[in-house]
Tab-separated table of C-alpha atoms and ligand atoms in Angstrom:
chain	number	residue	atom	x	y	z
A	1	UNK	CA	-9.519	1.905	179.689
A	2	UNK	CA	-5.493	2.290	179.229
A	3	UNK	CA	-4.224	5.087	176.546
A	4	UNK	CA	-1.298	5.690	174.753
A	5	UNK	CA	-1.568	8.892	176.984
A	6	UNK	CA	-0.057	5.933	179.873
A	7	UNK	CA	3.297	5.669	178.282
A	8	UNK	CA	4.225	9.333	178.425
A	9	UNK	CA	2.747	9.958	182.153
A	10	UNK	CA	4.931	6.976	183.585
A	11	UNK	CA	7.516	8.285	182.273
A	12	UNK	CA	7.315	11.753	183.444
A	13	UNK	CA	6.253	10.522	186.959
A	14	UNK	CA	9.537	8.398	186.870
A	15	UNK	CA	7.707	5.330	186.908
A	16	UNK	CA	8.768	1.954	185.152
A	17	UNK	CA	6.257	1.099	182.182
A	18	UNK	CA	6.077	-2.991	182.474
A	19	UNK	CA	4.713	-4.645	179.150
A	20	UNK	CA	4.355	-8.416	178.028
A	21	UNK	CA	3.795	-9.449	175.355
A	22	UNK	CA	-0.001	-12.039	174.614
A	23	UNK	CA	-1.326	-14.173	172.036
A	24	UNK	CA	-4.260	-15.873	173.701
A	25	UNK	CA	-7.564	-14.549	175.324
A	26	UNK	CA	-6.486	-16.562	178.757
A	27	UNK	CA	-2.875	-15.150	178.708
A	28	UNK	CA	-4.331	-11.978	178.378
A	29	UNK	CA	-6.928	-11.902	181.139
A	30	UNK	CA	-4.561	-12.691	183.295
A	31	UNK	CA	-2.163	-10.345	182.398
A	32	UNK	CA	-5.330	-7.593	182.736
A	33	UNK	CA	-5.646	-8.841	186.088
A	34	UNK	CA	-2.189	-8.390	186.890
A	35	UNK	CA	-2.492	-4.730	186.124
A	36	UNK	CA	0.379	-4.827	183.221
A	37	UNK	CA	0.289	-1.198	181.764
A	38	UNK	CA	-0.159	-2.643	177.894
A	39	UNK	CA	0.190	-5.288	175.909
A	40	UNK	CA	2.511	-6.622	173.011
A	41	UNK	CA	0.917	-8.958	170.334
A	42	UNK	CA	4.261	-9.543	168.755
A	43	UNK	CA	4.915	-11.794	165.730
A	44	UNK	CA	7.534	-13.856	168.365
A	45	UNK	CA	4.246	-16.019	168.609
A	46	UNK	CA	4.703	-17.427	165.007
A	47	UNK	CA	8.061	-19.410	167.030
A	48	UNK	CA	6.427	-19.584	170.189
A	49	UNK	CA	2.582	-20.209	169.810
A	50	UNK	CA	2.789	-21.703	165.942
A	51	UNK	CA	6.163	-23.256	165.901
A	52	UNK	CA	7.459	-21.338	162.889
A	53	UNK	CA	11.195	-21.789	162.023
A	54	UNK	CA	11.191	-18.062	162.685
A	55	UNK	CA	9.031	-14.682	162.840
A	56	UNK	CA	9.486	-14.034	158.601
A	57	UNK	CA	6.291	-16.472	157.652
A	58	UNK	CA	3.539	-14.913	159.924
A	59	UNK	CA	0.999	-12.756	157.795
A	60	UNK	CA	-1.473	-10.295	158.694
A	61	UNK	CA	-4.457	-11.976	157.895
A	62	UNK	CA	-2.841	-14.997	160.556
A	63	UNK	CA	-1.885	-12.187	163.362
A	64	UNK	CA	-5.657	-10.427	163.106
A	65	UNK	CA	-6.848	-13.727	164.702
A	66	UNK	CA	-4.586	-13.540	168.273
A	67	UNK	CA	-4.896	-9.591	168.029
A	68	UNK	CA	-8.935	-10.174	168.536
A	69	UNK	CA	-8.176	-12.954	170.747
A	70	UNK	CA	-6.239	-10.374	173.077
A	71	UNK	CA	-8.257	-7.708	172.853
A	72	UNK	CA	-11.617	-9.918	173.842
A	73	UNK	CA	-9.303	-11.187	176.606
A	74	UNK	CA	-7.985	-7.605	177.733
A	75	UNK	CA	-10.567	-5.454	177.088
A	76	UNK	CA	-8.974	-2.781	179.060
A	77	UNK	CA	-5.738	-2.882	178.022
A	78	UNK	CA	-3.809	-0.732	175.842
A	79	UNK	CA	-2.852	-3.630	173.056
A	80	UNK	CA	0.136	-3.327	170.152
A	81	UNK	CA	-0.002	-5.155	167.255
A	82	UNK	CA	3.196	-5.648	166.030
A	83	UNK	CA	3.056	-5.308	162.313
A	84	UNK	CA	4.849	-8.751	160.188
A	85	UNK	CA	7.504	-8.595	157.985
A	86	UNK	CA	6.713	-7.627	154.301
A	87	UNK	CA	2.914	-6.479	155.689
A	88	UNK	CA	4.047	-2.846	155.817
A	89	UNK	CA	7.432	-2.524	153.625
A	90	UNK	CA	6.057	-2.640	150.123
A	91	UNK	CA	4.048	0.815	149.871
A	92	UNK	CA	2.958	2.868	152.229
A	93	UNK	CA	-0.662	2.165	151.375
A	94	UNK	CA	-0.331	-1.453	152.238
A	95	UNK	CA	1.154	-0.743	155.304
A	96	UNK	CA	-1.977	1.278	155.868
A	97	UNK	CA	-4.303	-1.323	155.273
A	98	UNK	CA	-2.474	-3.913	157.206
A	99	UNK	CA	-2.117	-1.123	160.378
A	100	UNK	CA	-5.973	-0.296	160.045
A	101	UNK	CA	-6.634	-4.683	159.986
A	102	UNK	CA	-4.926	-4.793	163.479
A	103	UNK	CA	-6.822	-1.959	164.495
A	104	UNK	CA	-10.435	-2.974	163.237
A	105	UNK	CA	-8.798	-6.623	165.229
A	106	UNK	CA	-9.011	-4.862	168.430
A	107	UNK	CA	-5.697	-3.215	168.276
A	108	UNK	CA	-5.167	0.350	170.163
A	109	UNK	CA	-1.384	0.998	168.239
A	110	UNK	CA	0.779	-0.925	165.935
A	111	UNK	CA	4.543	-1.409	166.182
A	112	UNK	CA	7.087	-0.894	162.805
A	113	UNK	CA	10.951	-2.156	162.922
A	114	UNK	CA	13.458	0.202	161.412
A	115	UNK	CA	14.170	3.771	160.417
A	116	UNK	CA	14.264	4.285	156.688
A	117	UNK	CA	12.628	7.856	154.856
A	118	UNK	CA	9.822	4.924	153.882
A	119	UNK	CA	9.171	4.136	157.358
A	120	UNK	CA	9.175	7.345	158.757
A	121	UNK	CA	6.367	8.699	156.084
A	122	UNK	CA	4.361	5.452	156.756
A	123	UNK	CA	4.567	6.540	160.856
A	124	UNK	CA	3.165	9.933	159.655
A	125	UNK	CA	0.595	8.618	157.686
A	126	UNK	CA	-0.188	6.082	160.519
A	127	UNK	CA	-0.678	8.755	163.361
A	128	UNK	CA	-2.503	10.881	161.385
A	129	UNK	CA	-4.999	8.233	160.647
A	130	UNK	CA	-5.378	7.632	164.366
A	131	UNK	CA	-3.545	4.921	164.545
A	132	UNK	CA	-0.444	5.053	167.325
A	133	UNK	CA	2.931	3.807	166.395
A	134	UNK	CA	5.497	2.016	168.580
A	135	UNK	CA	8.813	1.810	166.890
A	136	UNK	CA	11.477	-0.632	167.277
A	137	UNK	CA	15.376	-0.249	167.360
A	138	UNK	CA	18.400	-1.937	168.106
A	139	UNK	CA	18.269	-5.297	166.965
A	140	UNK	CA	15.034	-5.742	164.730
A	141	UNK	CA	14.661	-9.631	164.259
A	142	UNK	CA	12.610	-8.740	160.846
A	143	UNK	CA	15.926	-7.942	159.421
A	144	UNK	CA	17.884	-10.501	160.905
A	145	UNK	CA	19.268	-11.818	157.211
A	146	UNK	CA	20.842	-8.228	156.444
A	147	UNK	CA	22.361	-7.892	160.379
A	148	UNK	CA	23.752	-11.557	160.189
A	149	UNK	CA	22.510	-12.969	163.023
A	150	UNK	CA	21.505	-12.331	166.431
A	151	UNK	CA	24.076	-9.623	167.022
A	152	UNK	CA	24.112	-7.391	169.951
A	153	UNK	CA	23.581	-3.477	168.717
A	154	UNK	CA	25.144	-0.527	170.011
A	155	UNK	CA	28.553	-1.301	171.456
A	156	UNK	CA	30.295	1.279	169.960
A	157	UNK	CA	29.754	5.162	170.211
A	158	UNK	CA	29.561	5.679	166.299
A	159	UNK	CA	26.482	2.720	166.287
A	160	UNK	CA	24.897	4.338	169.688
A	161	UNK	CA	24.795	7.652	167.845
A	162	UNK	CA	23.247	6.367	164.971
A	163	UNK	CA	20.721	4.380	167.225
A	164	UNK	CA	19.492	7.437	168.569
A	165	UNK	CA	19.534	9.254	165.864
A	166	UNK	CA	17.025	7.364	164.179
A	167	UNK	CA	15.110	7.191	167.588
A	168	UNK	CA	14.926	10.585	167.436
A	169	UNK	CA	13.585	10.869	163.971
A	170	UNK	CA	11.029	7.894	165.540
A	171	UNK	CA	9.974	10.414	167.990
A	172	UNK	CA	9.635	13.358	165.662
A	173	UNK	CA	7.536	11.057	163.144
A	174	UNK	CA	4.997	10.816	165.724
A	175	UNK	CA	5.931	7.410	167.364
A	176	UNK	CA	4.595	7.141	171.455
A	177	UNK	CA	7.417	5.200	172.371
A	178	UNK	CA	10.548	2.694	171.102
A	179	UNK	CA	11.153	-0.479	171.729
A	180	UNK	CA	15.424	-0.860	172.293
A	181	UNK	CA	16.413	-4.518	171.762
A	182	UNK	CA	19.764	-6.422	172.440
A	183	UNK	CA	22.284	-3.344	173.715
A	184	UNK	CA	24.801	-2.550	176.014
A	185	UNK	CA	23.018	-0.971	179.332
A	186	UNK	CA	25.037	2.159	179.115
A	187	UNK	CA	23.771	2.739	175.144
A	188	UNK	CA	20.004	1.980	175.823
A	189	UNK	CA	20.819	4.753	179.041
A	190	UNK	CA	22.460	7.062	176.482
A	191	UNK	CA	19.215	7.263	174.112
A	192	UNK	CA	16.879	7.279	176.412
A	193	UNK	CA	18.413	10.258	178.555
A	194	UNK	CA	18.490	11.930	175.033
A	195	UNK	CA	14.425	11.107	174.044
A	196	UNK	CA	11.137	12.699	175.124
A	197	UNK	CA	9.509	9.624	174.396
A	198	UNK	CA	10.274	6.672	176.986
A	199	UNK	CA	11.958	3.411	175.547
A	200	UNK	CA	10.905	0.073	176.302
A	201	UNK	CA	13.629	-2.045	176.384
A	202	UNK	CA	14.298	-5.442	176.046
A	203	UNK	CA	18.092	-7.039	176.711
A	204	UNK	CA	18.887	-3.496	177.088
A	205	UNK	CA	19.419	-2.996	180.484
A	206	UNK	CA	17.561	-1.001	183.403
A	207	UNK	CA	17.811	2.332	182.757
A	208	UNK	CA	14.941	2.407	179.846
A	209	UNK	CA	11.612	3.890	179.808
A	210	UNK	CA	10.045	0.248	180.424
A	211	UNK	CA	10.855	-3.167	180.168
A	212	UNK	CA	8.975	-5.802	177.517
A	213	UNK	CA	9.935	-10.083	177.455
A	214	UNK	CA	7.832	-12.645	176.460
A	215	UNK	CA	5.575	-14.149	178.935
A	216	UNK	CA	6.379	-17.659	177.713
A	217	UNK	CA	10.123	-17.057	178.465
A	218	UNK	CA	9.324	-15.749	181.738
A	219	UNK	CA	6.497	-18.309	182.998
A	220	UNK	CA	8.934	-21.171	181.694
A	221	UNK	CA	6.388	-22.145	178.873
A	222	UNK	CA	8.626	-21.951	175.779
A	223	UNK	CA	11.672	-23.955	175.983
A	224	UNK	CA	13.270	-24.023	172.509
A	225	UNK	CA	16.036	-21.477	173.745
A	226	UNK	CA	16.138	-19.292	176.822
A	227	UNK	CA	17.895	-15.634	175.829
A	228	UNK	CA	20.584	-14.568	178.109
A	229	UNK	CA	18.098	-10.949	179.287
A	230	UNK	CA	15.314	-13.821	180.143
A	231	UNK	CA	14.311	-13.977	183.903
A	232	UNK	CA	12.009	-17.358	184.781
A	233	UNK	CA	9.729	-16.249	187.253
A	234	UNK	CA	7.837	-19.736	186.710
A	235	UNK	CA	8.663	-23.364	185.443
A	236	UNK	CA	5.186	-23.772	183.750
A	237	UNK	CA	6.998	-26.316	181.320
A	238	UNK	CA	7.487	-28.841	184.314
A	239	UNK	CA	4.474	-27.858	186.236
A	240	UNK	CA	2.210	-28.786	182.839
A	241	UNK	CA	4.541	-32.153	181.971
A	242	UNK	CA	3.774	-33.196	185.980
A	243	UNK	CA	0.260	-32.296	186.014
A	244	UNK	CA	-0.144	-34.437	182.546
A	245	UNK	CA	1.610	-37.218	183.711
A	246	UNK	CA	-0.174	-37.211	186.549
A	247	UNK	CA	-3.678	-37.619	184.681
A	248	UNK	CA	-2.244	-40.014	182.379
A	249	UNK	CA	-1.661	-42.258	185.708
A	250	UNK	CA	-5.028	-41.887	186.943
A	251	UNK	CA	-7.057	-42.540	183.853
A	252	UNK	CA	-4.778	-45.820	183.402
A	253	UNK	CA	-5.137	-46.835	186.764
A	254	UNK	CA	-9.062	-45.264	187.108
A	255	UNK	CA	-8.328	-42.815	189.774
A	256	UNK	CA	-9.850	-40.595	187.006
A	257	UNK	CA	-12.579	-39.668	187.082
A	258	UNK	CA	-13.847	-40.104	190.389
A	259	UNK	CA	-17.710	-39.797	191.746
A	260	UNK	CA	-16.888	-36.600	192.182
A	261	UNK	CA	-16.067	-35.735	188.617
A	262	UNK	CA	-19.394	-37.815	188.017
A	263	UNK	CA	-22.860	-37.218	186.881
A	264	UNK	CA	-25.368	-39.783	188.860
A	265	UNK	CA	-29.117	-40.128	188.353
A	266	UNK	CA	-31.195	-40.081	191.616
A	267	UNK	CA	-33.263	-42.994	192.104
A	268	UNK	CA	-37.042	-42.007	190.473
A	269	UNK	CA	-34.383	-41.301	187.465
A	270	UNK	CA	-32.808	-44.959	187.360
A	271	UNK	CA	-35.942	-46.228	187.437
A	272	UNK	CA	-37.223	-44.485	184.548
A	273	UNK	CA	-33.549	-45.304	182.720
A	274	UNK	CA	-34.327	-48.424	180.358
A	275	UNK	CA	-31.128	-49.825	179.412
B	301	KIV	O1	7.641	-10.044	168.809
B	301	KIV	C1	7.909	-9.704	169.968
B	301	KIV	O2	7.479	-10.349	170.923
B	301	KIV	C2	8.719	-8.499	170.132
B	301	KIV	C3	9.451	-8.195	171.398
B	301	KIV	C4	9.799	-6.753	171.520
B	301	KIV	C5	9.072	-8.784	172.661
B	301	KIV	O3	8.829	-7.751	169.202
């Protein structure tokens, strides 16, 4: 059974931490298999599993059901549950009883966008309830109205600073690790050189902690919009629309189902059979 203990002895044995993120209970026995050091439930599935204009409708009460879907599929696994927007940002004790949700769902940590003096007491509160917090920096889609956009964080030495700045306060809240999205290589290098916790970046380059995508975008699944830090190891899209066409043919044309794909009665059966 994985621990949050993982995160810090990869990184001080040098070695790469390499997360995905899951939704399903197939998806994530596979990814068990694979040996994939833990797993993200992150609210991208309300775009990519639900179709959702974007990650701001998702509730709690709608992640719980992949979180326990993951966690029967990975029992092993070390499993986030990344924590919506607005479940977590009104008081600290709803936060609370949104983290402990995902946790009673099979969840082994959470994960919280942001640095604010709110969010840091609600990581304290969190870890000292036994919960584990992953926190999230950089570009933090939940607050994607207030950035502007999809903008890219961290290209100057004045944002940098203040990046890691507020990773560090992550770190001394009690977070086991932060998540660095959508930054220049050299800043995502910067903070992690300057962190005892490892990063986990994504779009940040090669020099964090650990890498995180989503497995959609890398198996070639999800096709709405491919992001430039995306690497398709797979082109699941076509290999489904083939294999579909394919049946389509055969049932039209009866290839499908065959004898094989049959159930036949022996003969003492088909006599017995009165229609
Ligand atoms: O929701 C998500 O999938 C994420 C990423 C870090 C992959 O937050």
């Amino acid at each position: 059974m994985k621990t949050v203990n993982l995160f810090q002895k990869l990184k001080d044995n040098n070695e790469k931490i390499a997360m995905l993120t899951a939704y399903d209970y197939s998806t994530a026995k596979v990814i068990e298999e694979a040996g994939i050091d833990a797993i993200l439930v992150g609210d991208s599935l309300a775009m990519v599993a639900l179709g959702y204009r974007d990650t701001y409708i998702i509730t709690a009460d709608e992640m719980k059901i992949f979180v326990k879907a993951v966690s029967k599929g990975a029992p092993n696994s070390f499993i986030v549950a990344d924590m919506p927007f607005m479940s977590y940002n009104i008081n600290v004790e709803q936060g609370l009883e949104n983290a402990s949700k995902m946790v009673k769902a099979g969840a082994s940590a959470i994960k919280l966008e942001g640095c604010n003096k709110y969010i840091l007491t609600l990581i304290q509160r969190c870890v000292e309830s036994g919960i584990p917090v992953l926190g999230h920096l950089g570009f933090t889609p939940q607050l994607m109205n207030t950035i502007g956009g999809h903008k890219i964080q961290g290209k100057t030495a004045e944002m940098t600073e203040e990046i890691l700045a507020n990773a560090q306060k992550l770190e001394a809240a009690g977070c086991f690790a932060v998540v660095l999205e959508l930054m220049p290589a050299e800043s995502a290098k910067y903070i992690t050189d300057n962190l005892n916790i490892p990063t986990i970046g994504i779009g940040a380059g090669a020099d964090c902690s650990g890498q995180i995508v989503v497995t959609d975008d890398i198996l070639g699944k999800f096709t709405d919009f491919k992001p430039k830090f995306v690497k398709k190891y797979a082109d699941l899209h076509n290999i489904v629309l083939e294999s579909i066409g394919q049946y389509k043919n055969e049932v039209k044309t009866l290839a499908f189902p065959s004898l094989e794909e049959s159930f036949e009665l022996n003969s003492e059966e088909r006599d017995k059979l009165d229609i």
